[in-house]
PDB file of C-alpha atoms in Angstrom:
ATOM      1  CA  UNK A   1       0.000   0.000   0.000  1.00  0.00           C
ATOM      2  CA  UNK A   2       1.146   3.624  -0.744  1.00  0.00           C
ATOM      3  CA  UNK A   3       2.703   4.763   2.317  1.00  0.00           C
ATOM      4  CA  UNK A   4       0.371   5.787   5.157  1.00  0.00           C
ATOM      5  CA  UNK A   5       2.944   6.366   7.534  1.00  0.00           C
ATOM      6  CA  UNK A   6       3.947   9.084   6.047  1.00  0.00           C
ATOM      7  CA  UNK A   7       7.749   8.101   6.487  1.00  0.00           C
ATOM      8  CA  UNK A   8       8.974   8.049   3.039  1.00  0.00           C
ATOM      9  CA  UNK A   9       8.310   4.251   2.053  1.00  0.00           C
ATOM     10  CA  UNK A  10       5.444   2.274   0.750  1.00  0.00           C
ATOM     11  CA  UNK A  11       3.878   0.353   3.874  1.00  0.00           C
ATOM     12  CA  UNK A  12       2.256  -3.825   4.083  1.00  0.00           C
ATOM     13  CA  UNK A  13      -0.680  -4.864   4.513  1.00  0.00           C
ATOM     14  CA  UNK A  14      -1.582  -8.256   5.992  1.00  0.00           C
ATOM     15  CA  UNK A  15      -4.163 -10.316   7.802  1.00  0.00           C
ATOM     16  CA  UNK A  16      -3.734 -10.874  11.517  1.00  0.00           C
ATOM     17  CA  UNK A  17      -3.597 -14.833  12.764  1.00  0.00           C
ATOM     18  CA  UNK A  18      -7.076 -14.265  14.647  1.00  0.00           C
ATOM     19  CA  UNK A  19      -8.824 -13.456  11.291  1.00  0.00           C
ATOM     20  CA  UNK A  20     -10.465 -10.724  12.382  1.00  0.00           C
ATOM     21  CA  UNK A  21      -8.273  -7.806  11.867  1.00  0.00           C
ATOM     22  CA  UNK A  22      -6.255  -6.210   8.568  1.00  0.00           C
ATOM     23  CA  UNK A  23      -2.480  -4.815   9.361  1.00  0.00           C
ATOM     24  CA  UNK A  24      -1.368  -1.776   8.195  1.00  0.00           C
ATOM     25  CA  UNK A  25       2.738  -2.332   8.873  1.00  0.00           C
ATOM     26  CA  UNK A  26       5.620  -0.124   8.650  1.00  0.00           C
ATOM     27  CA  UNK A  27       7.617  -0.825   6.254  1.00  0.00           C
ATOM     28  CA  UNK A  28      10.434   1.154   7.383  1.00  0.00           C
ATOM     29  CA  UNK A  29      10.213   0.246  11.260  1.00  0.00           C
ATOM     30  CA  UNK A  30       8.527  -3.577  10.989  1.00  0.00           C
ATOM     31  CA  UNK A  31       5.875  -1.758  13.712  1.00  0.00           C
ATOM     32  CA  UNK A  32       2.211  -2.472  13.077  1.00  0.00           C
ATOM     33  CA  UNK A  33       1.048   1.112  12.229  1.00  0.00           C
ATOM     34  CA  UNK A  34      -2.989   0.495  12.328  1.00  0.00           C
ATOM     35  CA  UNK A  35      -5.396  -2.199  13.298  1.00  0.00           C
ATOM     36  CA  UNK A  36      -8.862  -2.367  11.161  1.00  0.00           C
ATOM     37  CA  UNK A  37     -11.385  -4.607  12.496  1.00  0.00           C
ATOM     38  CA  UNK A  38     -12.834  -6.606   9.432  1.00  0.00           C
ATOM     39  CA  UNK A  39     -14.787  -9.698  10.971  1.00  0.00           C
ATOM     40  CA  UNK A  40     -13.907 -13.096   9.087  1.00  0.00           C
ATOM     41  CA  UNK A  41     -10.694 -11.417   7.286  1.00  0.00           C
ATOM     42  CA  UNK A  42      -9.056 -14.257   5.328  1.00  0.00           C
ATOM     43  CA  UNK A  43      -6.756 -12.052   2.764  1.00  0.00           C
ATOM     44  CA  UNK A  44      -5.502  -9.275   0.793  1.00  0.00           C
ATOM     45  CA  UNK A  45      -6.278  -9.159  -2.999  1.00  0.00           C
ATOM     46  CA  UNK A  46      -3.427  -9.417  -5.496  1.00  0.00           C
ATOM     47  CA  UNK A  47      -2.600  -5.821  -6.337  1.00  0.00           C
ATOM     48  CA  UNK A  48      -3.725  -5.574  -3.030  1.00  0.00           C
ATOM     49  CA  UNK A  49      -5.025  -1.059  -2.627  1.00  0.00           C
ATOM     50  CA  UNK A  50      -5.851   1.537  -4.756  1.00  0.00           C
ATOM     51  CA  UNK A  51      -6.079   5.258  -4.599  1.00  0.00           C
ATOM     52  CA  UNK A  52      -9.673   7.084  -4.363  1.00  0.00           C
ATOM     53  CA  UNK A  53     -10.134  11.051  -3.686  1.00  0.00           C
ATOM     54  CA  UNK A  54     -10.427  10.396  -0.324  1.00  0.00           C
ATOM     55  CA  UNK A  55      -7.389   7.964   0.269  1.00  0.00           C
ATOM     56  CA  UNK A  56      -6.257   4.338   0.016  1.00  0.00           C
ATOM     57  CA  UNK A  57      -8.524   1.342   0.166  1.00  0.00           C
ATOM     58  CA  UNK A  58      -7.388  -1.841   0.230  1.00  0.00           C
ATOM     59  CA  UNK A  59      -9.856  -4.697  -0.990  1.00  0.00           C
ATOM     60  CA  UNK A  60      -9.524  -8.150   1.305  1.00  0.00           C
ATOM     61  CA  UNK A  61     -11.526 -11.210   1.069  1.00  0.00           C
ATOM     62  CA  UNK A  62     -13.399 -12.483   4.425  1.00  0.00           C
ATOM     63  CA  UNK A  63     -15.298 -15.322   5.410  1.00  0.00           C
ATOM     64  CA  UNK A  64     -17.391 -13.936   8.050  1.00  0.00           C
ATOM     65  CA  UNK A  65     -19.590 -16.925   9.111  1.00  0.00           C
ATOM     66  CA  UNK A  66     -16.467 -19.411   8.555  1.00  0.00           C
ATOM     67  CA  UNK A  67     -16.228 -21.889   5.293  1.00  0.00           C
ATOM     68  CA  UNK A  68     -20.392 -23.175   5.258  1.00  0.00           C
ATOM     69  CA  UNK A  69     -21.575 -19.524   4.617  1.00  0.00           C
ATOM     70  CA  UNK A  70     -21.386 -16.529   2.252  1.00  0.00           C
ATOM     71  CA  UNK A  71     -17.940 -15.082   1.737  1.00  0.00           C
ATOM     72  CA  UNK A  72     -16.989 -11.379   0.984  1.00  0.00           C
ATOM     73  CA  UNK A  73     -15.023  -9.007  -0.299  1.00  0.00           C
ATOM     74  CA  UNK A  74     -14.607  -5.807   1.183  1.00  0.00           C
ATOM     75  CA  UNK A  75     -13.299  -2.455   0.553  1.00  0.00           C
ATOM     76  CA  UNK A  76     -11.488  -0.538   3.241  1.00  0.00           C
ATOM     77  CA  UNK A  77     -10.618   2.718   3.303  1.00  0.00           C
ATOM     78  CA  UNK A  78      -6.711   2.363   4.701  1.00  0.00           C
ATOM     79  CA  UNK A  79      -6.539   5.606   6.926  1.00  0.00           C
ATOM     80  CA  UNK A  80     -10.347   6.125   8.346  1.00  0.00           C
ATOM     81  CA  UNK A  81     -10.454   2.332   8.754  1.00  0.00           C
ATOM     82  CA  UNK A  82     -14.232   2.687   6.888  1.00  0.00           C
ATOM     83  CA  UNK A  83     -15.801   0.274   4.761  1.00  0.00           C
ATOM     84  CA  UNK A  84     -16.249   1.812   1.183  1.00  0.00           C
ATOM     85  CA  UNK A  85     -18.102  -1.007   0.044  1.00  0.00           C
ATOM     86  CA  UNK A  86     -18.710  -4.928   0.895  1.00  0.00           C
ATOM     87  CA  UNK A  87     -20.079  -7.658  -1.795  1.00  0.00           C
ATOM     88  CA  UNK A  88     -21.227 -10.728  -0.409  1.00  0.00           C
ATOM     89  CA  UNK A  89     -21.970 -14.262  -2.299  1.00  0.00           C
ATOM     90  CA  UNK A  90     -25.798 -15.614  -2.933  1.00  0.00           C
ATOM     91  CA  UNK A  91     -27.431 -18.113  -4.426  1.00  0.00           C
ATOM     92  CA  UNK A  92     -25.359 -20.562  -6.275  1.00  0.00           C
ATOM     93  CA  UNK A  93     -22.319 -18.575  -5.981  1.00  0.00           C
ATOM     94  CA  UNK A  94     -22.185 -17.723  -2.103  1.00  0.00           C
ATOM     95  CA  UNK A  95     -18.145 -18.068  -2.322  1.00  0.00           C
ATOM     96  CA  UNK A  96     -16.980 -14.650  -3.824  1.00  0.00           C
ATOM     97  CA  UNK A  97     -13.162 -13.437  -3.845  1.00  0.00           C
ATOM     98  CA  UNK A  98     -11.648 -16.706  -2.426  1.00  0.00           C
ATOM     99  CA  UNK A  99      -7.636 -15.355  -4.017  1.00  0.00           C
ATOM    100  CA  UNK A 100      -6.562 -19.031  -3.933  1.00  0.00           C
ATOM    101  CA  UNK A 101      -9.054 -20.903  -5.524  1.00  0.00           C
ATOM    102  CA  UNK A 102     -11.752 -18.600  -7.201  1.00  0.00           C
ATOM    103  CA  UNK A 103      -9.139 -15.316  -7.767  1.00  0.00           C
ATOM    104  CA  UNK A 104      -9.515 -11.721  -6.595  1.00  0.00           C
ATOM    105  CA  UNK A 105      -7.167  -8.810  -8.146  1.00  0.00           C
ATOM    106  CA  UNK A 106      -6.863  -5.121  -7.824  1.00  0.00           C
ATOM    107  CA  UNK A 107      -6.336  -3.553 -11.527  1.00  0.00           C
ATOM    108  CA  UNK A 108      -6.093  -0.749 -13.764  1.00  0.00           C
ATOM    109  CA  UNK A 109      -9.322   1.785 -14.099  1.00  0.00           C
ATOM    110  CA  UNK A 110     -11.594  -0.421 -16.576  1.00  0.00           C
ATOM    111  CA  UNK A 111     -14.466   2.119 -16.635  1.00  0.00           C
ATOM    112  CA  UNK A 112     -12.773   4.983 -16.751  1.00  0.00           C
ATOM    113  CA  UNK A 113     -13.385   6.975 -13.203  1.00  0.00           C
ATOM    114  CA  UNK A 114     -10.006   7.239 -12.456  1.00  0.00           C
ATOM    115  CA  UNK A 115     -10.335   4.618  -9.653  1.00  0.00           C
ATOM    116  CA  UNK A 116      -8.807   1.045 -10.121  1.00  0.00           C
ATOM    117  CA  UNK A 117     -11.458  -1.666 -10.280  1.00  0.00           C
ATOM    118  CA  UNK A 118     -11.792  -5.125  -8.671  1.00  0.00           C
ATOM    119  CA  UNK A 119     -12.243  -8.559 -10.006  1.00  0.00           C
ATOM    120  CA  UNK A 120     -13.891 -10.899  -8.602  1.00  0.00           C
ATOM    121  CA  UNK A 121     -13.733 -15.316  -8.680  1.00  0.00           C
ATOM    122  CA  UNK A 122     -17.370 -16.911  -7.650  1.00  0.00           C
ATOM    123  CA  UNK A 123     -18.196 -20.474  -6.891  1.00  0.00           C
ATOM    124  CA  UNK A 124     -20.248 -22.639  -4.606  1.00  0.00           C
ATOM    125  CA  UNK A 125     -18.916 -22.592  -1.201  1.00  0.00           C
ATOM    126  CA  UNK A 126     -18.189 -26.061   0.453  1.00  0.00           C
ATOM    127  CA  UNK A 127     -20.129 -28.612   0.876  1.00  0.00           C
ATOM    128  CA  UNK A 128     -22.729 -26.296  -1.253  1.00  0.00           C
ATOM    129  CA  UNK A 129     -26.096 -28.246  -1.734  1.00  0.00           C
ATOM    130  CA  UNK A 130     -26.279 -26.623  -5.707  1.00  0.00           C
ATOM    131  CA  UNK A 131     -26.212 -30.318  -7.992  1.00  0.00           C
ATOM    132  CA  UNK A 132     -23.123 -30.715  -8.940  1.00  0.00           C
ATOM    133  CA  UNK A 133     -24.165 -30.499 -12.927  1.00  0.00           C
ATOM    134  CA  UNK A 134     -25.198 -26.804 -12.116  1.00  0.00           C
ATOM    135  CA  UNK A 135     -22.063 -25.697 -10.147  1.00  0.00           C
ATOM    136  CA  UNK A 136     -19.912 -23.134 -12.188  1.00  0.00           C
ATOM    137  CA  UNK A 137     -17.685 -20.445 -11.556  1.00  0.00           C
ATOM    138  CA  UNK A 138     -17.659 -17.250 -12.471  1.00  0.00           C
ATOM    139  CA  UNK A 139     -16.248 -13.717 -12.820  1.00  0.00           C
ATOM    140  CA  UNK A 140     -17.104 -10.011 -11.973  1.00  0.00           C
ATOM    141  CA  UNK A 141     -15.915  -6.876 -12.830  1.00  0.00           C
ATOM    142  CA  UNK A 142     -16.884  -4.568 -10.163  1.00  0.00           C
ATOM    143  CA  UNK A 143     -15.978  -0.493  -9.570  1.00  0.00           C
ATOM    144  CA  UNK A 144     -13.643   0.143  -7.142  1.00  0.00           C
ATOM    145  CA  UNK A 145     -15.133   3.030  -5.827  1.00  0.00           C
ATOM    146  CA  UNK A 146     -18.710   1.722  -5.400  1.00  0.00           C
ATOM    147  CA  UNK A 147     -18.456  -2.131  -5.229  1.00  0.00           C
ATOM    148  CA  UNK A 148     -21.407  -2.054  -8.028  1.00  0.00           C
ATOM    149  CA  UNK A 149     -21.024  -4.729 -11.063  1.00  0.00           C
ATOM    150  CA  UNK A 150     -19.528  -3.797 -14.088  1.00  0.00           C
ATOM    151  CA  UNK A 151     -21.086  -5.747 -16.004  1.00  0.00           C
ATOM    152  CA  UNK A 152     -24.683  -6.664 -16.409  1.00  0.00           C
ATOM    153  CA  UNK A 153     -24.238 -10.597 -15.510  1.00  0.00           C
ATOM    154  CA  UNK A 154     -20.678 -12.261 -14.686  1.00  0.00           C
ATOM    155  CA  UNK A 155     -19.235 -14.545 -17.211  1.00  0.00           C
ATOM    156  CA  UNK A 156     -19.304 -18.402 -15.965  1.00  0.00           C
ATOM    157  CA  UNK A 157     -17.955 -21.748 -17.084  1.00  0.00           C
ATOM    158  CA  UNK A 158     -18.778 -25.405 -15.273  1.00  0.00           C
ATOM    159  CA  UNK A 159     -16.662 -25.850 -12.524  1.00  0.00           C
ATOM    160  CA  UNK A 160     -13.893 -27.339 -13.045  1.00  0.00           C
ATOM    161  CA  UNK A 161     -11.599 -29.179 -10.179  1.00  0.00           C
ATOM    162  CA  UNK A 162      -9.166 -26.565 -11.048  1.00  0.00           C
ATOM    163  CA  UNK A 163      -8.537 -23.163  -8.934  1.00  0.00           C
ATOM    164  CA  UNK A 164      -9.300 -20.147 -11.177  1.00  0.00           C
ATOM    165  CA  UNK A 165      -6.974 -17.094 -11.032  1.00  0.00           C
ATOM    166  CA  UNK A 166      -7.965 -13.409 -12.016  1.00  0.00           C
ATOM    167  CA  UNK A 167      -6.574 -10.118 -12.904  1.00  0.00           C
ATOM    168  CA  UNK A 168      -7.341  -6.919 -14.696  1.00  0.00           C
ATOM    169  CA  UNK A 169      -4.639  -5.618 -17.042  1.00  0.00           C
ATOM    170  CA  UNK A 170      -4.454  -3.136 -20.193  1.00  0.00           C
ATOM    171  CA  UNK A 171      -7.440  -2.575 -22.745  1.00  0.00           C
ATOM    172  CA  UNK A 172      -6.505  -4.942 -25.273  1.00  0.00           C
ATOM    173  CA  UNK A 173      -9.002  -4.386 -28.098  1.00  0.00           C
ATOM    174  CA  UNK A 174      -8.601  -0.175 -27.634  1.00  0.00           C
ATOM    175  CA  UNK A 175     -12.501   0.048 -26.957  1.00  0.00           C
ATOM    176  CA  UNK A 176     -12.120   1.742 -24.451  1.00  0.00           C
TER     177      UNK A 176
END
């Protein structure tokens, strides 16, 4: 993350051992720097913050009622400790941002608000009760600064018993 410190270098972020609370860590002096209370934090996305006009967020993916339930991904504001925005699974695909086996990545501006945008893996979640023959996963482009979907449904595949892996990059086609 840029540096929050204020001390001249770019500063960590990381998830506590308790799952419950995102790190902000100097950099410079290894010293945790801020503690932000996110309940079922899991992990930070790859590419990890972004810059908004009101400061750094960092996006992280939690699991707030443990491996059964809904997952989310959240947005957190870096130095108010505020949650910009949270998106939480349903239905079929109640596991959203998992980074190891579904993907969730931090990229360049893909709707052109000057704010990097998020993408997001779906899936079942464990032991999910959707028939196997309708189980996909899927992908979402969301905004950074609001959390709202990009697109108007995600694009999906049939789940395979591979992990998935995500990330925005430049506009390849030019449109914009």
């Amino acid at each position: 993350v840029e540096d929050v410190t204020h001390d001249g270098t770019d500063d960590v972020l990381a998830v506590d051992g308790r799952h419950d609370r995102l790190l902000v860590l100097d950099s410079r002096g290894l010293g945790t720097h801020r503690s932000i209370e996110v309940d079922g934090a899991r992990g930070v996305a790859v590419g990890g913050s972004f810059r908004t006009p009101d400061g750094p967020v960092t996006v992280l993916y939690a699991e707030p009622n443990g491996l059964q339930g809904p997952t989310e991904v959240v947005a957190v504001r870096v130095d108010s400790r505020d949650t910009l925005w949270r998106m939480r699974g349903s239905r079929a695909l109640e596991r959203v941002g998992q980074p190891v086996e579904l993907g969730l990545a931090v990229g360049p501006d893909a709707n052109s608000d000057g704010v990097w945008d998020v993408v997001v893996g779906m899936g079942p979640t464990v032991g999910s009760r959707v028939p196997e023959a309708e189980q996909q996963r899927c992908v979402m482009l969301l905004s950074g600064l609001t959390g709202q979907a990009l697109w108007t449904q995600p694009f999906c595949q049939k789940r395979s018993p591979s992990a998935q892996s995500v990330t925005l990059g430049p506009d390849v086609n030019a449109d914009g």
